[in-house]
PDB file of C-alpha atoms in Angstrom:
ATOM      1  CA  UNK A 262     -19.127  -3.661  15.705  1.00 47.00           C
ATOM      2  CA  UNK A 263     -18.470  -6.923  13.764  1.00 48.00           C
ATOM      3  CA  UNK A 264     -14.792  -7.126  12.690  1.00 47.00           C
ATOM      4  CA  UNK A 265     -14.963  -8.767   8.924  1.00 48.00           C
ATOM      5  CA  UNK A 266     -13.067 -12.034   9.220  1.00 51.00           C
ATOM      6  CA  UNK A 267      -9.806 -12.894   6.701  1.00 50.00           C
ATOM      7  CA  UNK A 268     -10.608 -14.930   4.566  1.00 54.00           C
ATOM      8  CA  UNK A 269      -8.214 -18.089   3.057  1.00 81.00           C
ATOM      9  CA  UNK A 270      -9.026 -16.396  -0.513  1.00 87.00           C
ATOM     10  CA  UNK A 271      -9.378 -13.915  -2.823  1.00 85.00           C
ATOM     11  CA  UNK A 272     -12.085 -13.575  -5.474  1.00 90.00           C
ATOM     12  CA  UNK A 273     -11.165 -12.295  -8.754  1.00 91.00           C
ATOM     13  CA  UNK A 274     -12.500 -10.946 -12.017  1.00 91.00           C
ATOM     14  CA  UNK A 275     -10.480 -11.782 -15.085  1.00 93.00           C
ATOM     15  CA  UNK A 276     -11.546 -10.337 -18.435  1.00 91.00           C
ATOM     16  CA  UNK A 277      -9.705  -9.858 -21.747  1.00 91.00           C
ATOM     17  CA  UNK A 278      -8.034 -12.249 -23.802  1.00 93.00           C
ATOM     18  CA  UNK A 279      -7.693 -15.220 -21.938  1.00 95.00           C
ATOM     19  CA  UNK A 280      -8.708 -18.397 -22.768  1.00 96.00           C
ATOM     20  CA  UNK A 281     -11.313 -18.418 -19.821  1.00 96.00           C
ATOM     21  CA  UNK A 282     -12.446 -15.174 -19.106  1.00 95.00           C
ATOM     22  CA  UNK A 283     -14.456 -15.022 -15.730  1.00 95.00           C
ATOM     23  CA  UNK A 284     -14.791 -15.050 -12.045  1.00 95.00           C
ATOM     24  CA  UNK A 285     -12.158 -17.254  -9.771  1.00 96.00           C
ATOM     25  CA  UNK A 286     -11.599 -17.926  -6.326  1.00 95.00           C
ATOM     26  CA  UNK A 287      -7.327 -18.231  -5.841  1.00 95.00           C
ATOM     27  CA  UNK A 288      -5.697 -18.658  -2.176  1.00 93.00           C
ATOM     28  CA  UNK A 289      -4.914 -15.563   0.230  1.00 86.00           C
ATOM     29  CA  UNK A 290      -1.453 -15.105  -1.462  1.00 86.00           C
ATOM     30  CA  UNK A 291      -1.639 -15.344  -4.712  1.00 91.00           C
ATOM     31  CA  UNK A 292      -0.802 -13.213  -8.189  1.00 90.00           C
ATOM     32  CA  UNK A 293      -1.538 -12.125 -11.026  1.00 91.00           C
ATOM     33  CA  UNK A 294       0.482 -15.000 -13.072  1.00 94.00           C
ATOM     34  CA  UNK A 295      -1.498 -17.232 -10.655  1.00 96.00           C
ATOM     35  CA  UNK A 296      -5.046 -15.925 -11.634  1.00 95.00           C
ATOM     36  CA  UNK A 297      -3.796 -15.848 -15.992  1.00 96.00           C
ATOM     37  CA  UNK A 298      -3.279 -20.020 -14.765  1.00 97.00           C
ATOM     38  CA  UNK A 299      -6.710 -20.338 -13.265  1.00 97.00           C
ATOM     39  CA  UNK A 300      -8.311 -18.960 -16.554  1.00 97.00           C
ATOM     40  CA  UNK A 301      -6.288 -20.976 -18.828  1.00 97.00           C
ATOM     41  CA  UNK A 302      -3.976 -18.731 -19.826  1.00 95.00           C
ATOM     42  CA  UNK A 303      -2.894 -16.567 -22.422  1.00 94.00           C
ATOM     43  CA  UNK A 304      -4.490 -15.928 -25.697  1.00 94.00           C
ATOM     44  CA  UNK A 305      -2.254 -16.825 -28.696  1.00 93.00           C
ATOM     45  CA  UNK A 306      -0.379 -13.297 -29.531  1.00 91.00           C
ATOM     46  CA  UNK A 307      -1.280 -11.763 -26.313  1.00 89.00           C
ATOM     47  CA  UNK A 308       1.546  -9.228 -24.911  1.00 88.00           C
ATOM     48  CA  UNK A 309       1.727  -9.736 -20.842  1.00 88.00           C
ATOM     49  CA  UNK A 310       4.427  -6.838 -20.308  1.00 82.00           C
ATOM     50  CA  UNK A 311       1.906  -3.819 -19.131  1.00 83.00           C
ATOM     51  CA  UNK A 312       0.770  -6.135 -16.354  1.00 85.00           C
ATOM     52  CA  UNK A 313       3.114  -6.812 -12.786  1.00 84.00           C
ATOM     53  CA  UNK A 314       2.758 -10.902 -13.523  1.00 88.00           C
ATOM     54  CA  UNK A 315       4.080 -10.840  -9.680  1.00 85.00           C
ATOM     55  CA  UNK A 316       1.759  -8.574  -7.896  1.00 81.00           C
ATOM     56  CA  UNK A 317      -0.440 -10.198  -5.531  1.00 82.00           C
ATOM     57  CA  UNK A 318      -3.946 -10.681  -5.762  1.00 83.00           C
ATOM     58  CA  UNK A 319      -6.555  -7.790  -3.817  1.00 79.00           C
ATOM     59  CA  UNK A 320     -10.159  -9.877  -3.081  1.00 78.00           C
ATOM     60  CA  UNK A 321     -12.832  -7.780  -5.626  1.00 80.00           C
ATOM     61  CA  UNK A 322      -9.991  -6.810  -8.056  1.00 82.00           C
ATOM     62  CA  UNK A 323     -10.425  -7.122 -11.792  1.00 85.00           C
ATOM     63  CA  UNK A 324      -7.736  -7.734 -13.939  1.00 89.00           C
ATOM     64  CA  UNK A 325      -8.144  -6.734 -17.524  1.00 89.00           C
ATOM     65  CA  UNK A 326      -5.945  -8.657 -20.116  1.00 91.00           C
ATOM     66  CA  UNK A 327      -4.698  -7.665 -23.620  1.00 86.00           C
ATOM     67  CA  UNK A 328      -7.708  -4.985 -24.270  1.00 74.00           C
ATOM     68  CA  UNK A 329      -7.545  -1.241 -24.903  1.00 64.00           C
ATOM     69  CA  UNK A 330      -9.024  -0.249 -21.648  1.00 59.00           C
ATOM     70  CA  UNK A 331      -6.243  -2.526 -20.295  1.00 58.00           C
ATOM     71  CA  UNK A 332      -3.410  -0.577 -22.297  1.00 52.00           C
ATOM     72  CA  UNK A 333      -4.659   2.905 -21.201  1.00 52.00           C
ATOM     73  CA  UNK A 334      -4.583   2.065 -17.479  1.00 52.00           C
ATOM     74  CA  UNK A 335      -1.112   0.524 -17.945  1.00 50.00           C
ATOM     75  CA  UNK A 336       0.407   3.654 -19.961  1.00 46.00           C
ATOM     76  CA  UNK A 337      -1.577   6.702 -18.444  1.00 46.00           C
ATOM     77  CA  UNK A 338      -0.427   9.323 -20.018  1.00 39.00           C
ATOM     78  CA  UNK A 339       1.379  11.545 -16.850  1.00 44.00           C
ATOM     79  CA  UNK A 340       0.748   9.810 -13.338  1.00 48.00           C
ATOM     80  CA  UNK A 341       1.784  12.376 -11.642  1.00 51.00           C
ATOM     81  CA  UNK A 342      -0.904  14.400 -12.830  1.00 55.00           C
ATOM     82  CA  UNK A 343      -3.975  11.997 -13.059  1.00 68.00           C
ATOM     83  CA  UNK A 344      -6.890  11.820 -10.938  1.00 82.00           C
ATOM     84  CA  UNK A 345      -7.198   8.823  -9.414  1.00 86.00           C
ATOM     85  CA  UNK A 346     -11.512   7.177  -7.760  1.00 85.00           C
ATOM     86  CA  UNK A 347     -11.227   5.681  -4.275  1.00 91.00           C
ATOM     87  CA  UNK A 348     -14.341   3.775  -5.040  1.00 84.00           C
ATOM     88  CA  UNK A 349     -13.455   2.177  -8.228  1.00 81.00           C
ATOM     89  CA  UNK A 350      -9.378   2.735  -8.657  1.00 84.00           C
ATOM     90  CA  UNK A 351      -7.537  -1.082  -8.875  1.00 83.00           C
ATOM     91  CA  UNK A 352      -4.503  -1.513  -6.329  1.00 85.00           C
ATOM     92  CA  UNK A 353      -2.642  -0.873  -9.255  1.00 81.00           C
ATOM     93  CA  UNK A 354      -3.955   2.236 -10.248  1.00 84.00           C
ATOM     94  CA  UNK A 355      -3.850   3.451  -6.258  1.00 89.00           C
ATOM     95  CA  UNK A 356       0.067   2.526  -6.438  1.00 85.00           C
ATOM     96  CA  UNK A 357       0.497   5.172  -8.824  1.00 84.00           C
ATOM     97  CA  UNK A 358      -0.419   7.843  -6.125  1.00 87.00           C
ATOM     98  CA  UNK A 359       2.488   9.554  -4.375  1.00 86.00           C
ATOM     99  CA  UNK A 360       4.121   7.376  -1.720  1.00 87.00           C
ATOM    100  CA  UNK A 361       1.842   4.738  -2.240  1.00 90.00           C
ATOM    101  CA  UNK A 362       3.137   1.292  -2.606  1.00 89.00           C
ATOM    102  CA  UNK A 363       1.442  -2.092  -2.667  1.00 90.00           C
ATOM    103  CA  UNK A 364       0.778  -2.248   0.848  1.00 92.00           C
ATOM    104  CA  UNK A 365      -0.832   0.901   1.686  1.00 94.00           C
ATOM    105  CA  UNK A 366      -2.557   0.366  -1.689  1.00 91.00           C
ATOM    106  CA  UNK A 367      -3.925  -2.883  -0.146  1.00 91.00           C
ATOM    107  CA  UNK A 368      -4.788  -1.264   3.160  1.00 93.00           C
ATOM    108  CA  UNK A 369      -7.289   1.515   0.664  1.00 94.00           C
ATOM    109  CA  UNK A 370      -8.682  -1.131  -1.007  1.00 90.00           C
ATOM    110  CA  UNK A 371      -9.769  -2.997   2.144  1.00 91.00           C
ATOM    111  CA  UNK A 372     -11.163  -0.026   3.498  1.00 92.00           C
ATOM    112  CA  UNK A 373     -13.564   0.841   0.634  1.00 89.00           C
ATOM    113  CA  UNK A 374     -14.263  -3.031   0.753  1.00 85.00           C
ATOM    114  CA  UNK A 375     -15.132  -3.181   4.543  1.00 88.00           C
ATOM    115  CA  UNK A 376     -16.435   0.465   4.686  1.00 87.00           C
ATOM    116  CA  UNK A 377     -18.962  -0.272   1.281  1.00 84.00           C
ATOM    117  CA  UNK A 378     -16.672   2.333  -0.624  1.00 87.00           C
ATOM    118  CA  UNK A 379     -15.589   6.343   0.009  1.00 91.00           C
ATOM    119  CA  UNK A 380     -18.014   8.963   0.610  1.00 91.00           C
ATOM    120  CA  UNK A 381     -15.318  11.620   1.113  1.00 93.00           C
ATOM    121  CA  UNK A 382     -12.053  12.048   0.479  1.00 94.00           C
ATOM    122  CA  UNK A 383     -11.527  12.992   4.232  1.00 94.00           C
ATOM    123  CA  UNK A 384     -12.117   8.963   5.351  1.00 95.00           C
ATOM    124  CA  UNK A 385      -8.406   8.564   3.660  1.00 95.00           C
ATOM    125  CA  UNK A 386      -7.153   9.737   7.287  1.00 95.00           C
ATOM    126  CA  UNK A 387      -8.840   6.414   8.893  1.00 95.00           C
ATOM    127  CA  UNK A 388      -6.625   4.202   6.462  1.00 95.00           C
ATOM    128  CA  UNK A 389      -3.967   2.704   8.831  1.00 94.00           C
ATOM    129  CA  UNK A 390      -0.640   4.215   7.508  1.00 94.00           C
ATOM    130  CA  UNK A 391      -2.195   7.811   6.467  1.00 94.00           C
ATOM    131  CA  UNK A 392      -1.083  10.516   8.319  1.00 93.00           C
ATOM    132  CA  UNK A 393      -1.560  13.975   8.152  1.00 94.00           C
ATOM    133  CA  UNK A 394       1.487  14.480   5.950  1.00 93.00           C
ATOM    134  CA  UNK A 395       0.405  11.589   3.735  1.00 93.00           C
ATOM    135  CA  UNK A 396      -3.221  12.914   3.678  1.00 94.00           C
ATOM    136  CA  UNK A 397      -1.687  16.656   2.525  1.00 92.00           C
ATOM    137  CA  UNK A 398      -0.172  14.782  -0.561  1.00 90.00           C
ATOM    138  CA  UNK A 399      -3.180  12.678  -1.492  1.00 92.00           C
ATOM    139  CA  UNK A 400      -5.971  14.780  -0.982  1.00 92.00           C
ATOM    140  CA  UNK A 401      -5.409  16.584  -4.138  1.00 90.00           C
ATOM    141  CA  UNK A 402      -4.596  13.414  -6.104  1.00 90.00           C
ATOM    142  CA  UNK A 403      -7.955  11.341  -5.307  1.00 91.00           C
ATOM    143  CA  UNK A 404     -11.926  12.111  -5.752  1.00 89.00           C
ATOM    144  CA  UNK A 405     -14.977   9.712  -4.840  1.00 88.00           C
TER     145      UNK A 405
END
């Protein structure tokens, strides 16, 4: 079995009203206030609050600026409550999960990425830092 090798950077998506919408390459490391930069920043009038300018960049993520579908994700209407896709959830969106911060959020991400995405809900328990416990309060909270 091939291990997949780190790599020195992340490739990102960024859509929405920026001056530069499109596809960049940023260092291992960076954030989101880094990735607004490296597609020329804001739009004139654009609001920046409903996204975490310091969050760090996940390789494959898209970040949506300034556009309706960018709004909803930011104020879903009950997290505690909402369903959330392993195969096509942001970090962000995986965050809102119970107990899941941004590194365990990280770790699901990488998985789908290495793994070519979830085909059950049960591969959760390979995901270094789910236990059973952890699994018990996901399991409901997720689909593929």
């Amino acid at each position: 079995m091939t291990t997949p090798r780190p790599t020195a950077s992340v490739t990102i998506h960024v859509t929405g009203k920026v001056r530069t919408p499109g596809v960049y390459r940023l260092p291992t490391g960076s954030r989101v206030t880094d990735a607004l930069t490296a597609a020329g920043g804001l739009r004139r009038g654009t609001d920046p609050s409903p996204l975490n300018l310091a969050r760090r960049l996940i390789d494959g993520e898209q970040i949506a600026v300034g556009t309706p579908e960018a709004a909803a994700a930011a104020l879903a209407s009950d997290p505690t409550t909402s369903i959330v896709d392993l195969n096509t959830a942001t970090p962000v969106q995986l965050e809102q999960l119970p107990g899941v911060g941004e590194v365990l959020a990280t770790r699901i991400a990488e998985f789908r990425d290495t793994h070519g995405g979830f085909t059950s809900i049960d591969q959760l328990k390979e995901v270094t830092g789910i236990g059973p416990r952890k699994y018990e309060e996901l399991k409901d909270r997720v689909r593929v």
